[in-house]
Coordinates of C-alpha atoms in Angstrom, one line a residue:
M1 CA 65.4 76.7 89.8
T2 CA 68.6 75.1 88.6
T3 CA 72.0 76.5 88.0
A4 CA 72.9 77.9 84.6
E5 CA 73.7 75.6 81.8
P6 CA 77.4 75.2 81.0
R7 CA 78.6 77.6 78.4
E8 CA 81.7 78.4 76.4
S9 CA 84.1 80.6 78.4
A10 CA 87.1 82.8 77.4
P11 CA 90.4 80.9 78.0
Q12 CA 91.1 82.4 81.4
G13 CA 92.3 79.4 83.3
P14 CA 93.2 75.7 83.2
V15 CA 90.9 73.3 81.4
V16 CA 90.5 69.7 82.5
R17 CA 88.3 67.0 80.9
T18 CA 86.3 64.9 83.3
A19 CA 84.2 61.9 82.3
A20 CA 81.2 64.1 82.0
G21 CA 82.8 67.0 80.1
A22 CA 85.4 69.7 80.3
V23 CA 85.7 72.3 83.1
R24 CA 87.6 75.5 83.3
G25 CA 89.1 76.6 86.6
C26 CA 91.2 79.5 87.6
R27 CA 94.9 79.9 88.6
A28 CA 95.2 81.6 92.0
D29 CA 98.3 82.1 94.2
G30 CA 100.1 79.1 92.7
L31 CA 97.1 76.7 92.6
D32 CA 94.6 75.6 90.0
V33 CA 91.2 75.8 91.6
F34 CA 88.0 74.4 90.3
R35 CA 84.6 75.0 92.0
G36 CA 81.1 73.7 91.6
I37 CA 81.8 70.6 89.4
P38 CA 78.7 68.3 89.5
F39 CA 79.5 64.7 90.6
A40 CA 75.8 63.7 90.5
E41 CA 72.5 64.9 89.1
P42 CA 70.5 67.4 91.1
P43 CA 68.4 65.2 93.5
V44 CA 65.1 66.9 92.7
G45 CA 61.9 66.1 90.8
A46 CA 61.8 62.3 90.1
A47 CA 65.3 62.0 91.7
R48 CA 64.2 63.5 95.0
F49 CA 65.0 61.2 98.0
G50 CA 66.7 58.7 95.6
A51 CA 70.3 57.4 95.5
P52 CA 72.6 59.8 93.7
R53 CA 72.7 59.4 89.9
P54 CA 75.8 60.1 87.8
A55 CA 76.0 63.7 86.4
R56 CA 74.8 64.0 82.8
A57 CA 77.5 64.8 80.2
W58 CA 77.7 68.3 78.8
D59 CA 79.2 69.8 75.6
G60 CA 81.7 72.6 75.5
V61 CA 83.6 73.9 78.5
R62 CA 81.8 74.4 81.8
E63 CA 83.0 77.3 84.0
A64 CA 84.1 76.0 87.4
Y65 CA 84.7 79.3 89.1
V66 CA 81.9 79.4 91.7
F67 CA 80.9 77.0 94.5
G68 CA 77.7 75.1 94.0
P69 CA 74.7 75.9 96.1
P70 CA 74.5 74.3 99.6
P71 CA 72.0 71.5 100.2
P72 CA 68.8 72.5 102.0
Q73 CA 69.3 72.9 105.7
E74 CA 68.3 74.7 108.8
A75 CA 69.0 78.4 109.2
I76 CA 71.2 78.1 112.3
F77 CA 74.7 79.7 112.0
Q78 CA 73.6 81.5 108.8
G79 CA 74.6 84.8 110.5
M80 CA 78.3 83.8 110.3
R81 CA 80.3 85.5 107.6
G82 CA 80.2 83.6 104.3
A83 CA 77.5 81.2 105.3
L84 CA 75.1 82.7 102.7
D85 CA 77.8 83.6 100.2
A86 CA 76.7 80.9 97.8
P87 CA 74.4 80.6 94.7
T88 CA 70.9 79.3 95.0
G89 CA 69.6 76.4 92.9
D90 CA 69.1 72.7 92.9
D91 CA 72.5 71.5 91.8
W92 CA 73.6 70.7 95.4
L93 CA 75.8 67.7 94.6
T94 CA 79.0 69.4 93.4
L95 CA 82.6 69.3 94.4
N96 CA 85.7 71.5 94.4
V97 CA 89.4 70.9 93.7
W98 CA 92.5 72.7 94.7
T99 CA 95.7 71.4 93.0
P100 CA 99.2 72.7 92.6
E101 CA 99.0 71.7 88.9
A102 CA 96.2 70.2 86.8
D103 CA 98.6 67.8 85.1
P104 CA 97.8 64.1 84.7
E105 CA 101.5 63.3 85.1
S106 CA 101.8 64.8 88.6
R107 CA 100.1 62.0 90.5
R108 CA 100.0 63.8 93.9
P109 CA 98.3 62.4 97.0
V110 CA 94.7 63.4 97.3
M111 CA 92.8 64.6 100.5
V112 CA 89.0 64.6 100.4
W113 CA 87.2 66.6 103.1
I114 CA 83.8 65.7 104.5
Y115 CA 82.3 68.5 106.5
G116 CA 80.4 68.2 109.8
G117 CA 77.3 69.9 111.0
A118 CA 75.3 67.4 113.1
Y119 CA 74.2 65.7 109.9
K120 CA 71.8 68.6 109.3
L121 CA 74.1 71.5 108.3
G122 CA 77.1 72.1 106.1
H123 CA 78.4 73.5 102.8
A124 CA 81.7 72.7 101.1
G125 CA 81.9 76.3 100.0
S126 CA 82.0 77.7 103.5
P127 CA 85.0 80.0 104.0
G128 CA 86.3 77.9 106.9
Y129 CA 87.0 75.0 104.5
D130 CA 89.1 77.0 102.1
A131 CA 91.7 74.3 101.3
Q132 CA 94.5 76.5 99.7
H133 CA 96.8 76.3 102.8
L134 CA 96.5 72.5 102.9
A135 CA 97.2 72.0 99.2
R136 CA 100.3 74.3 99.4
A137 CA 101.6 72.8 102.7
G138 CA 101.5 69.3 101.4
D139 CA 102.0 69.8 97.7
L140 CA 98.9 67.7 97.2
V141 CA 95.4 67.8 95.8
V142 CA 92.4 68.6 98.1
V143 CA 88.8 67.9 97.2
T144 CA 85.7 69.2 99.1
F145 CA 82.1 68.3 98.2
N146 CA 78.5 68.8 99.2
Y147 CA 76.3 66.0 100.4
R148 CA 72.6 65.9 101.4
V149 CA 71.9 66.7 105.1
G150 CA 68.9 66.7 107.3
I151 CA 65.6 65.4 105.9
E152 CA 66.9 65.1 102.4
G153 CA 70.0 63.1 103.4
F154 CA 69.2 61.2 106.6
A155 CA 65.5 61.0 107.4
R156 CA 64.4 57.3 107.3
I157 CA 61.4 57.4 105.1
D158 CA 59.4 54.8 103.2
G159 CA 60.2 54.6 99.5
A160 CA 63.7 55.9 99.8
P161 CA 67.1 54.3 100.5
A162 CA 68.5 54.9 104.0
N163 CA 71.6 57.1 104.5
R164 CA 71.3 59.1 101.3
G165 CA 73.9 61.5 102.6
L166 CA 76.4 58.7 102.9
L167 CA 75.5 57.4 99.4
D168 CA 76.3 61.0 98.1
Q169 CA 79.7 60.6 99.8
V170 CA 80.3 57.3 98.1
A171 CA 79.3 58.9 94.7
A172 CA 81.7 61.8 95.3
L173 CA 84.6 59.3 96.1
E174 CA 83.8 57.3 93.0
W175 CA 84.0 60.6 91.0
V176 CA 87.4 61.3 92.6
R177 CA 88.7 57.8 91.8
E178 CA 87.6 58.1 88.2
N179 CA 88.6 61.7 87.5
I180 CA 91.3 63.0 89.9
T181 CA 94.2 61.9 87.7
A182 CA 93.3 64.7 85.2
F183 CA 93.7 67.2 88.1
G184 CA 97.1 65.9 89.0
G185 CA 96.0 63.5 91.7
D186 CA 96.8 59.8 92.3
P187 CA 93.6 57.7 92.7
G188 CA 95.7 55.1 94.6
Q189 CA 96.6 57.7 97.3
I190 CA 93.2 59.0 98.5
T191 CA 92.8 60.1 102.1
V192 CA 89.4 61.0 103.5
F193 CA 89.3 63.4 106.4
G194 CA 86.5 65.0 108.3
E195 CA 85.3 66.5 111.6
S196 CA 82.3 65.8 113.9
A197 CA 79.5 64.5 111.6
G198 CA 82.1 64.3 108.8
A199 CA 84.2 62.1 111.0
G200 CA 81.1 60.0 111.9
S201 CA 80.4 59.7 108.2
I202 CA 83.9 58.4 107.6
A203 CA 83.5 55.9 110.4
A204 CA 80.4 54.7 108.7
L205 CA 82.2 54.6 105.3
L206 CA 84.7 52.3 106.9
A207 CA 81.9 49.8 107.6
M208 CA 80.0 50.2 104.3
P209 CA 80.5 47.6 101.6
S210 CA 79.8 50.2 98.9
A211 CA 82.7 52.4 100.1
H212 CA 85.3 49.6 100.2
G213 CA 88.4 50.3 98.2
L214 CA 87.5 54.0 97.6
F215 CA 90.2 55.4 99.9
R216 CA 93.6 54.2 101.3
R217 CA 93.7 56.4 104.4
A218 CA 91.3 58.0 106.8
I219 CA 91.5 60.9 109.3
T220 CA 88.6 61.2 111.8
Q221 CA 88.5 64.3 114.0
S222 CA 86.0 64.0 116.9
V223 CA 83.9 61.0 115.9
P224 CA 80.4 61.3 117.4
G225 CA 79.1 58.0 118.8
T226 CA 75.5 58.5 117.7
F227 CA 74.2 55.9 115.2
F228 CA 70.4 55.2 115.0
S229 CA 68.7 51.9 114.9
D230 CA 66.3 51.5 112.0
E231 CA 63.3 51.5 114.4
L232 CA 64.4 54.7 116.1
A233 CA 65.2 56.5 112.9
R234 CA 61.7 55.6 111.5
D235 CA 60.0 56.8 114.6
I236 CA 61.9 60.1 114.5
A237 CA 61.0 60.5 110.8
T238 CA 57.4 59.9 111.5
E239 CA 57.4 62.8 114.0
I240 CA 59.2 65.1 111.5
A241 CA 56.7 64.3 108.8
S242 CA 53.8 64.8 111.1
G243 CA 55.1 68.3 111.9
A244 CA 54.6 69.0 108.2
G245 CA 51.2 67.3 108.2
L246 CA 52.3 64.4 106.0
P247 CA 53.1 60.7 106.3
P248 CA 56.8 59.7 106.4
T249 CA 57.0 58.7 102.7
A250 CA 59.1 59.9 99.9
A251 CA 56.1 60.5 97.7
A252 CA 54.4 62.7 100.3
L253 CA 57.4 64.7 101.4
S254 CA 58.4 65.3 97.8
T255 CA 55.4 67.5 97.4
V256 CA 57.0 70.1 99.7
D257 CA 59.8 72.3 98.5
P258 CA 63.1 71.1 100.0
R259 CA 63.9 74.5 101.4
R260 CA 60.6 74.7 103.2
L261 CA 60.7 71.1 104.5
T262 CA 63.8 71.9 106.6
S263 CA 61.6 73.8 109.0
A264 CA 60.0 70.5 110.1
G265 CA 63.3 69.1 111.2
E266 CA 64.2 72.4 112.9
A267 CA 61.0 72.4 114.8
L268 CA 61.6 68.8 116.1
S269 CA 65.2 69.7 117.1
A270 CA 63.7 72.3 119.5
R271 CA 61.4 69.9 121.3
M272 CA 63.3 66.5 121.2
R273 CA 63.7 66.4 125.0
Q274 CA 60.0 65.7 125.2
Y275 CA 60.6 62.3 123.6
E276 CA 63.2 61.1 126.1
D277 CA 61.0 58.2 127.3
R278 CA 61.0 56.9 123.6
W279 CA 64.3 58.0 122.2
G280 CA 66.5 57.8 125.2
R281 CA 70.0 59.3 124.7
A282 CA 69.0 60.5 121.2
A283 CA 66.4 62.8 122.6
P284 CA 68.7 65.4 124.3
A285 CA 70.8 65.7 121.1
V286 CA 71.0 68.8 119.0
T287 CA 69.9 66.9 115.9
P288 CA 67.2 64.3 114.9
F289 CA 69.6 62.9 112.3
S290 CA 72.4 60.4 112.3
P291 CA 73.6 57.5 110.2
V292 CA 71.1 54.7 110.3
V293 CA 72.1 51.0 110.8
D294 CA 69.6 49.8 108.3
G295 CA 71.3 46.5 107.6
E296 CA 71.8 47.3 103.9
V297 CA 73.6 50.5 103.2
L298 CA 75.1 50.4 106.7
P299 CA 75.1 46.8 108.0
C300 CA 76.3 47.7 111.6
T301 CA 77.9 50.4 113.6
P302 CA 81.6 51.1 112.8
W303 CA 83.2 49.6 116.0
P304 CA 82.3 45.9 115.6
A305 CA 83.0 46.2 111.8
L306 CA 86.5 47.5 112.4
Q307 CA 87.1 45.0 115.1
A308 CA 86.2 42.2 112.6
G309 CA 88.8 43.6 110.2
A310 CA 86.4 45.3 107.8
A311 CA 88.9 48.1 107.1
S312 CA 92.2 46.6 108.2
E313 CA 93.8 47.7 105.0
V314 CA 92.9 51.4 105.7
E315 CA 95.5 53.4 107.6
L316 CA 93.7 55.5 110.3
L317 CA 94.4 58.7 112.1
V318 CA 91.9 59.5 114.8
G319 CA 91.6 61.9 117.7
H320 CA 89.5 64.4 119.6
N321 CA 89.7 67.6 121.6
R322 CA 90.0 67.6 125.4
D323 CA 87.0 69.8 126.1
E324 CA 84.6 69.0 123.3
W325 CA 81.3 69.8 125.0
R326 CA 82.6 73.1 126.4
L327 CA 81.5 74.8 123.1
F328 CA 77.9 73.8 123.5
L329 CA 77.9 74.6 127.3
V330 CA 79.2 78.1 126.7
M331 CA 76.8 78.7 123.7
A332 CA 73.9 77.6 126.0
G333 CA 74.6 80.1 128.7
G334 CA 77.8 79.0 130.4
P335 CA 78.9 76.8 133.2
E336 CA 77.1 78.8 135.9
R337 CA 73.7 77.6 134.8
I338 CA 74.6 73.9 135.6
D339 CA 73.4 72.9 139.1
E340 CA 73.6 69.6 140.9
E341 CA 70.2 68.5 139.4
R342 CA 71.3 69.0 135.8
A343 CA 74.7 67.4 136.5
A344 CA 72.9 64.3 138.0
W345 CA 70.6 64.1 135.0
A346 CA 73.6 64.1 132.6
L347 CA 75.5 61.5 134.6
R348 CA 72.5 59.2 134.8
T349 CA 71.7 59.7 131.1
F350 CA 75.1 59.5 129.5
G351 CA 77.3 57.7 132.0
P352 CA 78.6 54.2 131.4
G353 CA 76.7 51.2 132.8
P354 CA 73.7 51.2 135.2
D355 CA 75.5 53.4 137.8
G356 CA 77.3 56.0 135.7
E357 CA 76.6 58.8 138.2
R358 CA 78.4 57.1 141.0
A359 CA 81.2 56.0 138.8
Y360 CA 81.9 59.6 137.6
R361 CA 81.6 61.1 141.1
T362 CA 84.0 58.6 142.5
A363 CA 86.5 59.0 139.6
F364 CA 86.3 62.8 139.8
P365 CA 85.7 63.6 143.5
D366 CA 86.7 67.3 143.3
A367 CA 84.6 68.1 140.2
G368 CA 81.7 70.5 140.5
P369 CA 78.4 70.2 138.7
S370 CA 79.4 72.0 135.5
E371 CA 82.6 70.0 135.1
L372 CA 80.8 66.7 135.6
Y373 CA 78.0 67.8 133.2
E374 CA 80.5 68.7 130.6
R375 CA 82.9 65.8 131.2
V376 CA 80.4 63.0 130.8
Q377 CA 78.9 64.5 127.6
T378 CA 82.4 65.0 126.1
D379 CA 83.3 61.4 126.9
W380 CA 80.0 59.9 125.7
L381 CA 79.5 61.8 122.5
F382 CA 83.1 62.3 121.2
N383 CA 86.1 61.2 123.1
R384 CA 85.3 57.6 123.9
P385 CA 83.8 56.8 120.4
S386 CA 87.0 58.3 118.9
L387 CA 89.4 56.3 121.0
N388 CA 87.3 53.1 120.7
L389 CA 87.5 53.5 116.9
A390 CA 91.3 53.4 117.1
E391 CA 91.2 50.4 119.4
A392 CA 88.8 48.6 117.2
Q393 CA 91.0 49.2 114.2
V394 CA 94.0 47.8 116.0
A395 CA 92.0 44.8 117.3
G396 CA 91.0 44.1 113.7
G397 CA 94.5 43.9 112.4
G398 CA 94.8 47.5 111.2
R399 CA 97.0 50.4 112.2
A400 CA 95.9 53.6 113.9
H401 CA 97.5 56.8 115.1
V402 CA 95.9 58.8 118.0
Y403 CA 96.0 62.5 118.9
E404 CA 94.3 64.8 121.5
L405 CA 94.1 68.6 121.1
T406 CA 94.6 70.3 124.4
W407 CA 95.5 73.9 123.4
P408 CA 92.6 76.2 124.5
A409 CA 90.8 78.6 122.2
P410 CA 91.5 82.2 123.1
G411 CA 88.0 83.5 122.4
Y412 CA 85.3 84.1 125.0
G413 CA 87.9 85.0 127.6
G414 CA 89.4 81.5 127.5
L415 CA 86.2 79.8 128.6
L416 CA 86.0 77.5 125.6
G417 CA 89.1 75.4 126.3
A418 CA 90.1 72.9 123.7
C419 CA 86.5 72.7 122.5
H420 CA 84.6 71.1 119.7
G421 CA 85.5 72.5 116.3
L422 CA 88.8 74.2 117.3
D423 CA 90.8 71.9 115.1
I424 CA 89.1 73.2 111.9
P425 CA 90.5 76.8 111.8
L426 CA 93.9 75.4 113.0
L427 CA 94.0 72.8 110.2
F428 CA 92.7 75.0 107.4
G429 CA 94.3 78.2 108.6
T430 CA 90.9 80.0 108.4
Y431 CA 90.9 81.9 111.7
E432 CA 88.4 84.6 110.7
A433 CA 85.7 82.5 109.0
D434 CA 82.8 80.4 110.3
L435 CA 83.7 78.9 113.7
G436 CA 87.0 80.7 113.7
Q437 CA 85.1 84.0 114.2
L438 CA 83.8 82.6 117.5
L439 CA 86.9 80.7 118.7
F440 CA 89.3 83.6 118.1
A441 CA 86.9 86.4 118.6
G442 CA 88.7 89.7 119.4
T443 CA 92.0 88.0 120.1
G444 CA 93.7 88.0 116.7
V445 CA 95.7 84.9 115.9
P446 CA 98.4 84.1 118.6
A447 CA 101.8 83.0 117.4
E448 CA 101.2 79.7 119.1
A449 CA 98.0 79.1 117.1
E450 CA 100.0 79.7 113.9
A451 CA 102.6 77.2 115.0
L452 CA 100.0 74.7 116.0
G453 CA 98.1 75.1 112.8
A454 CA 101.3 74.6 110.8
L455 CA 101.9 71.4 112.8
F456 CA 98.3 70.2 112.0
R457 CA 98.9 70.7 108.3
T458 CA 102.3 69.1 108.3
S459 CA 101.1 66.0 110.2
W460 CA 97.9 65.6 108.2
T461 CA 99.5 66.0 104.8
A462 CA 102.4 63.7 105.8
F463 CA 99.9 61.1 106.8
A464 CA 98.2 61.5 103.4
R465 CA 101.5 61.0 101.7
T466 CA 103.1 58.2 103.7
G467 CA 100.7 56.9 106.3
D468 CA 102.9 58.3 109.1
P469 CA 101.9 61.6 110.8
G470 CA 105.1 61.8 112.7
W471 CA 104.4 59.9 115.9
P472 CA 104.1 56.2 116.8
A473 CA 101.2 54.0 115.9
Y474 CA 98.7 53.4 118.7
D475 CA 98.8 50.2 120.8
T476 CA 96.8 49.1 123.8
V477 CA 99.8 48.7 126.1
S478 CA 101.7 52.0 126.0
R479 CA 98.9 53.9 124.2
P480 CA 101.1 56.5 122.5
T481 CA 99.1 59.7 121.8
Q482 CA 100.2 63.0 120.1
V483 CA 99.2 65.8 122.5
L484 CA 98.7 69.0 120.5
D485 CA 99.5 72.0 122.6
V486 CA 102.0 74.9 122.8
E487 CA 104.7 72.2 123.3
P488 CA 103.4 69.2 121.4
A489 CA 104.6 65.8 122.8
V490 CA 103.9 62.1 122.5
R491 CA 102.5 60.7 125.8
P492 CA 100.4 57.9 127.1
Y493 CA 96.7 58.6 126.4
P494 CA 96.0 61.6 128.6
E495 CA 92.4 60.8 129.5
E496 CA 93.2 57.6 131.3
V497 CA 90.6 58.1 134.1
S498 CA 87.8 58.4 131.6
R499 CA 89.2 55.5 129.5
R500 CA 89.0 53.2 132.4
L501 CA 85.5 54.3 133.3
W502 CA 84.3 53.3 129.8
E503 CA 86.5 50.2 129.3
G504 CA 84.4 47.4 127.9
Q505 CA 81.5 49.7 127.1
E506 CA 80.2 49.5 123.5
F507 CA 78.5 52.1 121.3
P508 CA 75.5 50.2 119.8
A509 CA 72.9 51.8 117.5
L510 CA 70.6 53.9 119.7
P511 CA 67.3 52.0 120.2
L512 CA 63.7 52.9 120.1
L513 CA 62.7 52.4 123.8
K514 CA 58.9 51.9 123.3

């Protein structure tokens, strides 16, 4: 089933002509808003598992009032409010625009959001990504878009290009470059920003030749360090396909409805620990999907690419949250379930070098099992990859600004700390939607959260406009870092102990062990 064909609409809102045809949005609270604009053809039928194709042109005026349907994905988190509040259909590759004025003469800076979700979840129409506050705060244009996730977007299968989700992102950015002037945006002032898998996607885009020149600035929030080697990705895809009783080929997997095929990836997610002897650090992950270093779409991991100057002309803002892994720890039952055995496993599995357990125990002599378990996974998965991205950019002749969020989420009785995802409701001002429901559950919105959220929006939009978020650029001597808390301050990088533990450690593509 596909979405309805475009049709003539009563003149209720602003009309903008894109390269493919005219769209009509709505005027709401001082903004022109357009939803569900196709930037590529639906990737179904003969286009299934292929690179994105430009959207076909249409006649008349297409209504752009409703978000496009989400890409096929696992059912996790669908109980959160708004997660299912979207149309069904095959037209997954759509985007949305918030603009103060759809006037080609305006030439405002443009911010393009790339959502996270472990490379297997996400929808640009989720209430947590409502961009109205950002667009108003910065007097700029904000774009959000869907891209393929899970098997459709990232499974490494024969007969299909690698990293189709990343190729969708490139196609969306090409659409922005070609069409955003008509919405009041400046194609020479494009900033991409994203969190978690969205930040990892941006890190990949910085290293991809096909994305070169499509954006001027980039903001990466909590970059995950997981990139798969081609061999590992193919082995994982083989296991996923075998769960559906099929070979790992585009032709075979195309015979299964995309919404049913997601169950094969979900089933593997639940049993990945069984493959630790083959997949190593990838096995304990919550997802069997990551960007693949295939040598063509993505030639190498982001860190050596940036160090070699691949994105030196891009201004970078990068940071992480102090207690990233705490979210997953609390959701899995809480710190009390972590004993010495589980802590030792985590330290041996994720710690730096051949003796990571001893290094962490020596560096944090007073830490108990749950703190060590959480700390090493926070460092390995998010914090060290994020800081290393900034340091690689500086080494390659570029400029980077660094931040750390240390303000704790008030939900769950304060157990969550400054956990993964907390920056999203702060940035978007969406405290009662998606993750905000969990992180602020039953607490209301404290005044300090409102103030910190306003600072996020001021800093992010200032960076999009000028390249300066309001604090000094990072260097490897004084390491200036914006610490975001009740009393924000610029300080030397706060996690110096962990930084030293990981100094000199690289984040190569995860290998297939045997």
